[in-house]
Every structure is written in C-alpha cells, then in structure tokens.
CSV table of C-alpha atoms in Angstrom, one decimal:
chain,number,residue,atom,x,y,z
A,16,MET,CA,120.8,97.7,42.6
A,17,LYS,CA,119.6,98.9,46.0
A,18,ALA,CA,122.1,98.8,48.9
A,19,ILE,CA,122.6,100.1,52.4
A,20,GLY,CA,126.0,101.5,53.4
A,21,PHE,CA,127.9,104.4,54.8
A,22,MET,CA,130.5,107.0,54.0
A,23,GLN,CA,131.5,107.9,57.5
A,24,HIS,CA,132.0,105.9,60.8
A,25,LEU,CA,129.2,107.4,62.8
A,26,PRO,CA,127.1,106.7,65.9
A,27,ILE,CA,124.0,104.7,65.0
A,28,GLU,CA,121.7,107.5,66.2
A,29,GLN,CA,122.8,109.7,63.3
A,30,GLU,CA,120.7,109.2,60.2
A,31,ASN,CA,123.6,109.0,57.8
A,32,SER,CA,125.3,106.2,59.8
A,33,LEU,CA,123.6,103.9,57.4
A,34,GLU,CA,122.1,105.2,54.2
A,35,ASP,CA,120.0,103.9,51.3
A,36,LEU,CA,122.2,103.7,48.2
A,37,THR,CA,122.0,102.8,44.5
A,38,LEU,CA,125.1,100.8,43.3
A,39,PRO,CA,126.1,98.8,40.2
A,40,THR,CA,125.0,95.1,40.2
A,41,PRO,CA,128.2,93.0,40.3
A,42,THR,CA,129.1,90.2,37.9
A,43,PRO,CA,130.1,86.7,39.1
A,44,GLU,CA,133.4,85.1,38.1
A,45,GLY,CA,135.2,81.9,39.0
A,46,HIS,CA,133.6,80.4,42.1
A,47,ASP,CA,131.2,83.3,42.7
A,48,LEU,CA,127.5,83.1,43.1
A,49,LEU,CA,125.4,86.2,42.5
A,50,VAL,CA,122.7,86.1,45.2
A,51,ASN,CA,119.5,88.1,45.3
A,52,VAL,CA,119.5,88.9,49.0
A,53,ARG,CA,116.1,88.4,50.8
A,54,ALA,CA,117.0,88.9,54.4
A,55,VAL,CA,120.1,89.8,56.5
A,56,SER,CA,121.0,89.5,60.2
A,57,VAL,CA,123.1,91.9,62.3
A,58,ASN,CA,126.0,90.8,64.4
A,59,PRO,CA,128.5,92.6,66.7
A,60,VAL,CA,131.0,92.5,63.8
A,61,ASP,CA,128.6,94.8,61.9
A,62,THR,CA,128.3,97.4,64.6
A,63,GLY,CA,132.0,97.2,65.3
A,64,THR,CA,133.0,97.7,61.7
A,65,ARG,CA,130.5,100.5,61.2
A,66,GLY,CA,131.5,102.4,64.3
A,67,ALA,CA,135.3,102.0,64.1
A,68,GLY,CA,137.4,104.7,62.5
A,69,HIS,CA,136.9,108.4,61.9
A,70,ALA,CA,137.8,109.1,58.3
A,71,ARG,CA,135.4,109.9,55.5
A,72,LEU,CA,135.5,107.1,52.9
A,73,ALA,CA,136.2,107.7,49.3
A,74,GLN,CA,133.5,105.1,48.3
A,75,PRO,CA,130.4,103.8,50.1
A,76,LYS,CA,131.1,100.8,52.3
A,77,VAL,CA,128.5,98.0,52.3
A,78,ILE,CA,128.8,95.6,55.3
A,79,GLY,CA,126.7,92.7,56.5
A,80,TRP,CA,127.7,89.1,57.2
A,81,ASP,CA,124.6,87.0,57.3
A,82,ALA,CA,122.2,86.5,54.4
A,83,VAL,CA,119.6,84.2,52.8
A,84,GLY,CA,118.8,84.6,49.1
A,85,ILE,CA,118.3,83.1,45.7
A,86,VAL,CA,121.2,82.4,43.2
A,87,THR,CA,120.6,84.5,40.1
A,88,ALA,CA,123.9,83.8,38.2
A,89,VAL,CA,127.1,81.8,38.7
A,90,GLY,CA,130.7,82.1,37.8
A,91,GLU,CA,132.4,79.7,35.3
A,92,ASP,CA,133.9,77.5,38.0
A,93,VAL,CA,130.8,77.0,40.1
A,94,THR,CA,129.8,73.3,40.6
A,95,ARG,CA,127.7,73.2,43.8
A,96,PHE,CA,124.8,75.5,43.0
A,97,HIS,CA,122.6,76.5,40.1
A,98,LYS,CA,120.5,79.5,39.2
A,99,GLY,CA,117.3,79.4,41.4
A,100,ASP,CA,118.9,77.7,44.4
A,101,ARG,CA,118.1,79.1,47.8
A,102,VAL,CA,121.2,79.6,49.9
A,103,PHE,CA,122.4,81.0,53.2
A,104,TYR,CA,125.9,82.1,54.2
A,105,ALA,CA,128.0,84.5,56.3
A,106,GLY,CA,130.4,85.6,53.5
A,107,SER,CA,133.9,87.1,53.7
A,108,TYR,CA,135.2,90.1,55.6
A,109,LYS,CA,137.3,91.1,52.6
A,110,ARG,CA,134.3,91.6,50.2
A,111,SER,CA,131.3,93.8,49.9
A,112,GLY,CA,128.7,92.7,52.4
A,113,SER,CA,125.2,91.3,52.4
A,114,ASN,CA,123.4,94.6,52.9
A,115,ALA,CA,122.7,94.9,49.2
A,116,GLU,CA,120.1,93.6,46.8
A,117,TYR,CA,122.7,91.5,45.0
A,118,GLN,CA,125.9,90.1,46.5
A,119,LEU,CA,128.9,88.1,45.2
A,120,VAL,CA,129.9,85.2,47.5
A,121,ASP,CA,132.3,82.2,47.0
A,122,GLU,CA,130.2,79.1,46.6
A,123,ARG,CA,132.6,77.1,48.8
A,124,ILE,CA,131.5,79.1,52.0
A,125,VAL,CA,127.8,78.9,51.1
A,126,GLY,CA,125.2,76.4,52.3
A,127,HIS,CA,121.8,75.2,50.9
A,128,ALA,CA,119.3,77.1,53.0
A,129,PRO,CA,117.2,75.1,55.4
A,130,ALA,CA,113.9,74.3,53.6
A,131,ARG,CA,111.8,74.4,56.7
A,132,LEU,CA,112.8,77.9,57.7
A,133,LYS,CA,111.4,81.2,56.4
A,134,ASP,CA,113.9,83.7,55.0
A,135,ASP,CA,114.2,85.7,58.2
A,136,GLN,CA,114.7,82.6,60.2
A,137,ALA,CA,117.4,81.3,57.9
A,138,ALA,CA,119.2,84.6,57.7
A,139,ALA,CA,119.7,84.5,61.5
A,140,MET,CA,121.8,81.3,61.5
A,141,PRO,CA,125.0,81.3,59.3
A,142,LEU,CA,127.6,83.4,61.2
A,143,THR,CA,126.7,82.2,64.6
A,144,SER,CA,126.4,78.6,63.5
A,145,LEU,CA,129.8,78.6,61.8
A,146,THR,CA,131.4,80.4,64.8
A,147,ALA,CA,130.0,78.0,67.4
A,148,TRP,CA,130.7,74.9,65.3
A,149,GLU,CA,134.3,75.8,64.6
A,150,ALA,CA,134.9,76.8,68.2
A,151,LEU,CA,133.5,73.6,69.6
A,152,PHE,CA,134.6,71.0,67.1
A,153,GLU,CA,137.7,72.5,65.5
A,154,LYS,CA,139.3,74.7,68.2
A,155,LEU,CA,138.2,72.9,71.4
A,156,HIS,CA,138.5,69.5,69.5
A,157,ILE,CA,135.3,68.2,71.0
A,158,PRO,CA,134.3,65.0,69.1
A,159,PHE,CA,130.9,65.6,67.6
A,160,ASP,CA,129.8,62.0,67.2
A,161,ALA,CA,131.0,60.7,70.7
A,162,LYS,CA,128.0,61.3,72.9
A,163,GLU,CA,128.8,58.4,75.3
A,164,GLU,CA,132.3,59.7,75.8
A,165,ASN,CA,131.2,63.4,76.0
A,166,ARG,CA,128.6,62.8,78.7
A,167,HIS,CA,131.5,62.5,81.2
A,168,HIS,CA,132.8,66.0,80.2
A,169,ALA,CA,131.5,69.5,80.9
A,170,ILE,CA,131.8,72.8,79.1
A,171,LEU,CA,131.2,76.3,80.4
A,172,ILE,CA,130.0,78.8,77.8
A,173,ILE,CA,130.4,82.4,78.9
A,174,ASN,CA,127.5,84.5,77.5
A,175,GLY,CA,125.1,81.8,76.5
A,176,SER,CA,122.2,83.9,75.5
A,177,GLY,CA,123.8,85.9,72.6
A,178,GLY,CA,123.8,84.7,69.0
A,179,VAL,CA,126.8,82.5,69.2
A,180,GLY,CA,126.0,81.3,72.7
A,181,SER,CA,122.5,80.3,71.7
A,182,MET,CA,124.1,78.0,69.0
A,183,ALA,CA,127.0,76.8,71.1
A,184,THR,CA,124.7,75.6,74.0
A,185,GLN,CA,122.6,73.7,71.5
A,186,LEU,CA,125.5,72.1,69.7
A,187,ALA,CA,127.4,71.2,72.9
A,188,HIS,CA,124.2,69.6,74.3
A,189,LEU,CA,123.7,67.7,71.0
A,190,ALA,CA,127.3,66.4,71.3
A,191,GLY,CA,126.4,65.0,74.7
A,192,LEU,CA,128.3,67.3,77.0
A,193,GLN,CA,127.2,68.6,80.3
A,194,VAL,CA,126.5,72.3,79.5
A,195,LEU,CA,127.0,75.2,81.9
A,196,ALA,CA,126.2,78.6,80.4
A,197,THR,CA,126.2,82.1,81.8
A,198,ALA,CA,123.3,84.6,81.7
A,199,SER,CA,122.5,87.5,84.0
A,200,ARG,CA,118.8,88.4,83.6
A,201,PRO,CA,115.8,86.1,84.3
A,202,GLU,CA,114.7,86.1,80.6
A,203,SER,CA,118.2,85.3,79.3
A,204,GLN,CA,118.6,82.6,81.9
A,205,LYS,CA,115.3,81.1,80.8
A,206,TRP,CA,116.6,81.3,77.2
A,207,VAL,CA,119.8,79.4,77.8
A,208,LEU,CA,118.0,76.6,79.6
A,209,GLU,CA,115.6,76.3,76.7
A,210,HIS,CA,118.6,76.1,74.3
A,211,GLY,CA,120.5,73.2,75.9
A,212,ALA,CA,122.1,74.4,79.1
A,213,ASP,CA,122.0,72.1,82.1
A,214,HIS,CA,123.1,74.8,84.6
A,215,VAL,CA,123.0,78.6,84.5
A,216,LEU,CA,125.6,80.8,86.1
A,217,ASN,CA,125.4,84.6,86.4
A,218,HIS,CA,128.4,86.3,84.8
A,219,ARG,CA,127.8,89.5,86.8
A,220,GLN,CA,128.8,87.6,89.9
A,221,PRO,CA,132.0,85.6,90.6
A,222,LEU,CA,131.9,82.4,88.6
A,223,PRO,CA,134.1,79.9,90.5
A,224,PRO,CA,131.8,79.8,93.6
A,225,GLN,CA,128.8,79.3,91.3
A,226,LEU,CA,130.6,76.5,89.4
A,227,LYS,CA,131.3,74.7,92.7
A,228,ALA,CA,127.6,75.2,93.8
A,229,ALA,CA,126.6,73.5,90.5
A,230,GLY,CA,128.7,70.5,91.5
A,231,PHE,CA,131.9,71.1,89.5
A,232,GLN,CA,135.4,72.0,90.7
A,233,THR,CA,136.6,72.5,87.2
A,234,VAL,CA,135.4,72.0,83.6
A,235,ASP,CA,137.0,70.3,80.7
A,236,TYR,CA,136.2,73.1,78.2
A,237,ILE,CA,135.5,76.8,78.4
A,238,LEU,CA,134.2,78.9,75.5
A,239,ASN,CA,134.4,82.6,76.2
A,240,LEU,CA,132.1,84.8,74.1
A,241,SER,CA,132.3,88.1,75.9
A,242,HIS,CA,134.6,90.3,78.1
A,243,LEU,CA,137.6,88.0,78.0
A,244,ASP,CA,139.7,90.4,80.0
A,245,GLU,CA,137.3,90.4,82.9
A,246,HIS,CA,136.9,86.7,83.0
A,247,TRP,CA,140.5,85.6,82.3
A,248,ASN,CA,141.5,85.0,85.9
A,249,GLU,CA,138.3,83.0,86.6
A,250,ILE,CA,138.8,81.0,83.4
A,251,ALA,CA,142.3,80.0,84.5
A,252,THR,CA,140.9,78.9,87.8
A,253,MET,CA,137.9,77.0,86.4
A,254,ILE,CA,139.6,75.0,83.6
A,255,ARG,CA,140.9,71.6,84.5
A,256,PRO,CA,144.5,70.4,84.0
A,257,ASP,CA,144.9,69.5,80.3
A,258,GLY,CA,141.7,71.4,79.6
A,259,TRP,CA,140.8,73.5,76.5
A,260,VAL,CA,139.9,77.2,76.3
A,261,ALA,CA,138.6,79.0,73.2
A,262,ALA,CA,137.5,82.6,72.8
A,263,ILE,CA,136.0,84.7,70.0
A,264,THR,CA,136.4,88.2,71.5
A,265,GLU,CA,139.5,90.4,71.0
A,266,ASN,CA,140.7,92.0,74.2
A,267,ARG,CA,142.3,95.4,74.9
A,268,ARG,CA,144.8,94.6,77.6
A,269,GLY,CA,146.0,91.2,76.4
A,270,ILE,CA,145.7,87.9,78.4
A,271,ASP,CA,148.4,86.3,80.5
A,272,LEU,CA,148.8,82.8,79.0
A,273,GLN,CA,151.2,82.0,81.8
A,274,LYS,CA,148.2,81.5,84.0
A,275,LEU,CA,147.5,78.3,82.1
A,276,THR,CA,151.1,77.0,82.3
A,277,LYS,CA,150.9,74.8,85.4
A,278,LYS,CA,147.6,73.3,84.2
A,279,ARG,CA,149.1,72.6,80.8
A,280,ALA,CA,145.8,73.9,79.4
A,281,THR,CA,145.4,74.9,75.7
A,282,PHE,CA,144.1,78.3,74.5
A,283,ALA,CA,142.8,79.0,71.0
A,284,TRP,CA,141.2,81.9,69.1
A,285,GLU,CA,138.1,81.4,66.9
A,286,TRP,CA,137.6,83.9,64.1
A,287,MET,CA,134.9,82.7,61.7
A,288,PHE,CA,136.4,84.8,58.8
A,289,SER,CA,139.9,83.3,59.1
A,290,LYS,CA,139.3,80.7,56.3
A,291,SER,CA,138.0,83.2,53.7
A,292,TRP,CA,140.5,85.8,54.8
A,293,TYR,CA,143.4,83.5,54.1
A,294,GLY,CA,141.8,81.4,51.4
A,295,TYR,CA,142.2,78.0,53.1
A,296,ASP,CA,139.8,75.1,53.8
A,297,LEU,CA,136.9,77.1,52.3
A,298,ALA,CA,134.8,74.1,51.5
A,299,SER,CA,134.6,73.2,55.2
A,300,GLN,CA,132.3,76.2,55.8
A,301,GLY,CA,129.9,75.1,53.1
A,302,ALA,CA,129.8,71.6,54.5
A,303,ILE,CA,129.1,73.0,58.1
A,304,LEU,CA,126.3,75.1,56.8
A,305,ASP,CA,124.7,72.1,55.0
A,306,LYS,CA,125.0,70.1,58.2
A,307,VAL,CA,123.4,72.9,60.2
A,308,ALA,CA,120.6,73.2,57.6
A,309,ASP,CA,119.9,69.5,58.1
A,310,LEU,CA,119.8,69.8,61.9
A,311,LEU,CA,117.4,72.8,61.6
A,312,ASP,CA,115.2,71.0,59.1
A,313,ASP,CA,114.8,67.9,61.2
A,314,GLY,CA,114.2,69.9,64.4
A,315,THR,CA,117.3,68.7,66.2
A,316,ILE,CA,118.4,72.4,66.8
A,317,GLN,CA,116.3,75.5,67.0
A,318,CYS,CA,116.4,78.7,65.1
A,319,THR,CA,117.6,81.6,67.3
A,320,LEU,CA,115.7,84.4,65.7
A,321,THR,CA,113.9,86.7,68.2
A,322,LYS,CA,113.1,89.8,66.2
A,323,THR,CA,112.4,90.6,62.6
A,324,LEU,CA,112.2,94.1,61.0
A,325,GLN,CA,110.7,94.8,57.6
A,326,PRO,CA,111.3,96.1,54.9
A,327,LEU,CA,114.9,96.1,54.0
A,328,ASN,CA,116.0,99.7,54.2
A,329,ALA,CA,118.5,101.9,56.0
A,330,ALA,CA,116.0,103.0,58.7
A,331,ASN,CA,115.3,99.4,59.8
A,332,LEU,CA,119.0,98.4,59.6
A,333,ARG,CA,119.8,101.3,61.9
A,334,LYS,CA,117.2,100.0,64.3
A,335,ALA,CA,118.8,96.5,64.2
A,336,HIS,CA,122.2,97.9,64.8
A,337,ALA,CA,120.9,99.8,67.8
A,338,LEU,CA,119.4,96.7,69.3
A,339,VAL,CA,122.7,94.8,68.9
A,340,GLU,CA,124.7,97.7,70.4
A,341,SER,CA,122.4,97.8,73.4
A,342,GLY,CA,124.0,94.7,74.8
A,343,HIS,CA,120.7,93.3,75.8
A,344,MET,CA,119.8,91.2,72.7
A,345,ILE,CA,118.8,87.6,73.3
A,346,GLY,CA,119.2,85.6,70.1
A,347,LYS,CA,119.3,87.3,66.8
A,348,VAL,CA,117.7,90.3,65.0
A,349,VAL,CA,117.0,90.2,61.2
A,350,VAL,CA,115.9,92.7,58.6
A,351,ALA,CA,113.9,91.0,55.9
A,352,GLY,CA,112.7,92.0,52.4
A,353,PRO,CA,111.2,93.3,50.3
A,354,TRP,CA,113.8,95.9,49.5
A,355,ALA,CA,112.3,99.4,49.9
C-alpha cells in the first residue's frame, strides 16, 4: 500500500521530512476495521510528533490522526460496521496513523461519516470534535441538554479560531452558553463570531479588562487551547469562585494551581487520546462521533474545513504541515485523495 512517513525528525522545509513510502497492507483482528483512507487532516499533534526528537528511526513512522474512508475488511469481534461503510475517526496515538492508503482502527472509536459532507469536509472534523466535546461536556461538566440553565452561564474559549476552538464555540453555543472567544486578527475574529461566539476578545492584549468591557467580571468556565503559561494568571483572575477550567495544551514551566485555591475552582486536562491510550471508555468516542455526524448532517453545526490540497502525497502533506506550523491557520486543512 502507499503511505507517507518519515525516518528522521526534520524541519518541514526538508523534502525528506515526509516521504512517499510503500508498506505492507495490515490485516484486521479483533475489533479492528481496515479502512481505505480517502482524506486526512493535519493537526498540531502531527507537526509536534514529526518535529520532536533527533534520532534516526529504525522503521518508517506513519502519523496522522484524522481520516475519512471506506471499511474494506473487519476483525472477528466487530459488530458496529460492515465492509463498504463510510467512516470517520481520529484513531489512537499508539498505532500507525492515517497517512496511509489502508489503516487499522478500533471500531469503538470510529463514527459513521456524515452523509452530507464530502470526504475532505468529513476528514476535518473527528479530532477537533472529540477534543471539544470531551473538554466541554466531560471535563468542564457542562450539561449538553440544559439550554435554559446554561443561558445564565458564560464560557471563555482562549484561541477560538483554531480547529478545536472552531468546534468548541459552536458546541458551547449549541448548549446555550454565553460564549466569549479570543482571536487577534480581523479575519479570525470574524470567523469566531460566525461560529457561535457572542463576544470576541484579543488574546494579544490583556484579557481581564476586555472581559469587563464585555460586561463580565468573571466567567463560569474557561477552556484554554493555546499558550497556557502566558494566560494562567489571567485565567485565575477571570474564573469565578467554584468555576471550572480545562486546557488541552501542555506547558513548559508548569502552572501554579495554588492560584485557584481561594476560589475553590477546578482544573482539568483534556487529552483526546487518553481513552485509546489506556483502553477505557472506548465506545464513548464512537458515540460522540455519531452524534457529531448527526449535527453536521442536519446543519446544526458547521464543518470547519478552510483549505483542501490534492492529491494525497508527501509533497501536499508537507504543505499542510507548514500551514499548521505557521500558527496562522483558521479552521482546518485537509489533504484528499486520490493517492498519488
């Protein structure tokens, strides 16, 4: 099968940072689906994994954690899918990734692809949808079906125009919350307003004064999606007593949780790969993706795809990585088939 991978952790400007490969086609066992991948999306986890480390690898590494494709074979324990089903998923950090013509993925973390969306649109959605959903409804404990109650509460989403932020603003708005989101450029501010934010703050300027200018002394929930270290003191100031804070970004210096002590506020990490990494509650991710597919199909939420590259090859995947690494992406970038 065709695949795209690397043997060294290199800057994306170097041609062999991602290379076209030919690898054996894997065989499904147990709960595995063998999926013929038709489109993939690139996320910061891709660029971080590719760029981290210095050693030359003994075997090619194939990454990628967003895909849409067709089931071509199933393991003996599979019950949710059949050959020919169109699926979408983010996959597991422990297994070979989606940048391959065929990929094995556990059926329990897979969703039925939204029928209304094209392949490139569907491939843009799994990782960010799972991350936003888990952060909001599992880690911040926001009740999804309590719009009347939620309308009295507010959330601040730091970095609202990225992939996860674009989904979090929509889902928080759908749940009935008052949504404040940060964005720094005119085009990104316009984007977050179009995707569910009621107020936009500029994260390149002090946030607490902007929060007060928007009519809020504090907020009930804060979801941090970028530069946690830089925003931590502000977060501790802006969260209300007994409020909830969640973050997806690892930080270099560590955060001082003592700053939340007097407010008795709660902090939680969200890592979308946690369930597949530790092998627990796997079926919840398949259920979330099926729910997201329904919301996309009925138009309740919007696809966040902003750029598609074709065909599926190393050259286009390098372009997609470069776009994500630029730090200026709004929404998602996808590389779609055919495989070249």
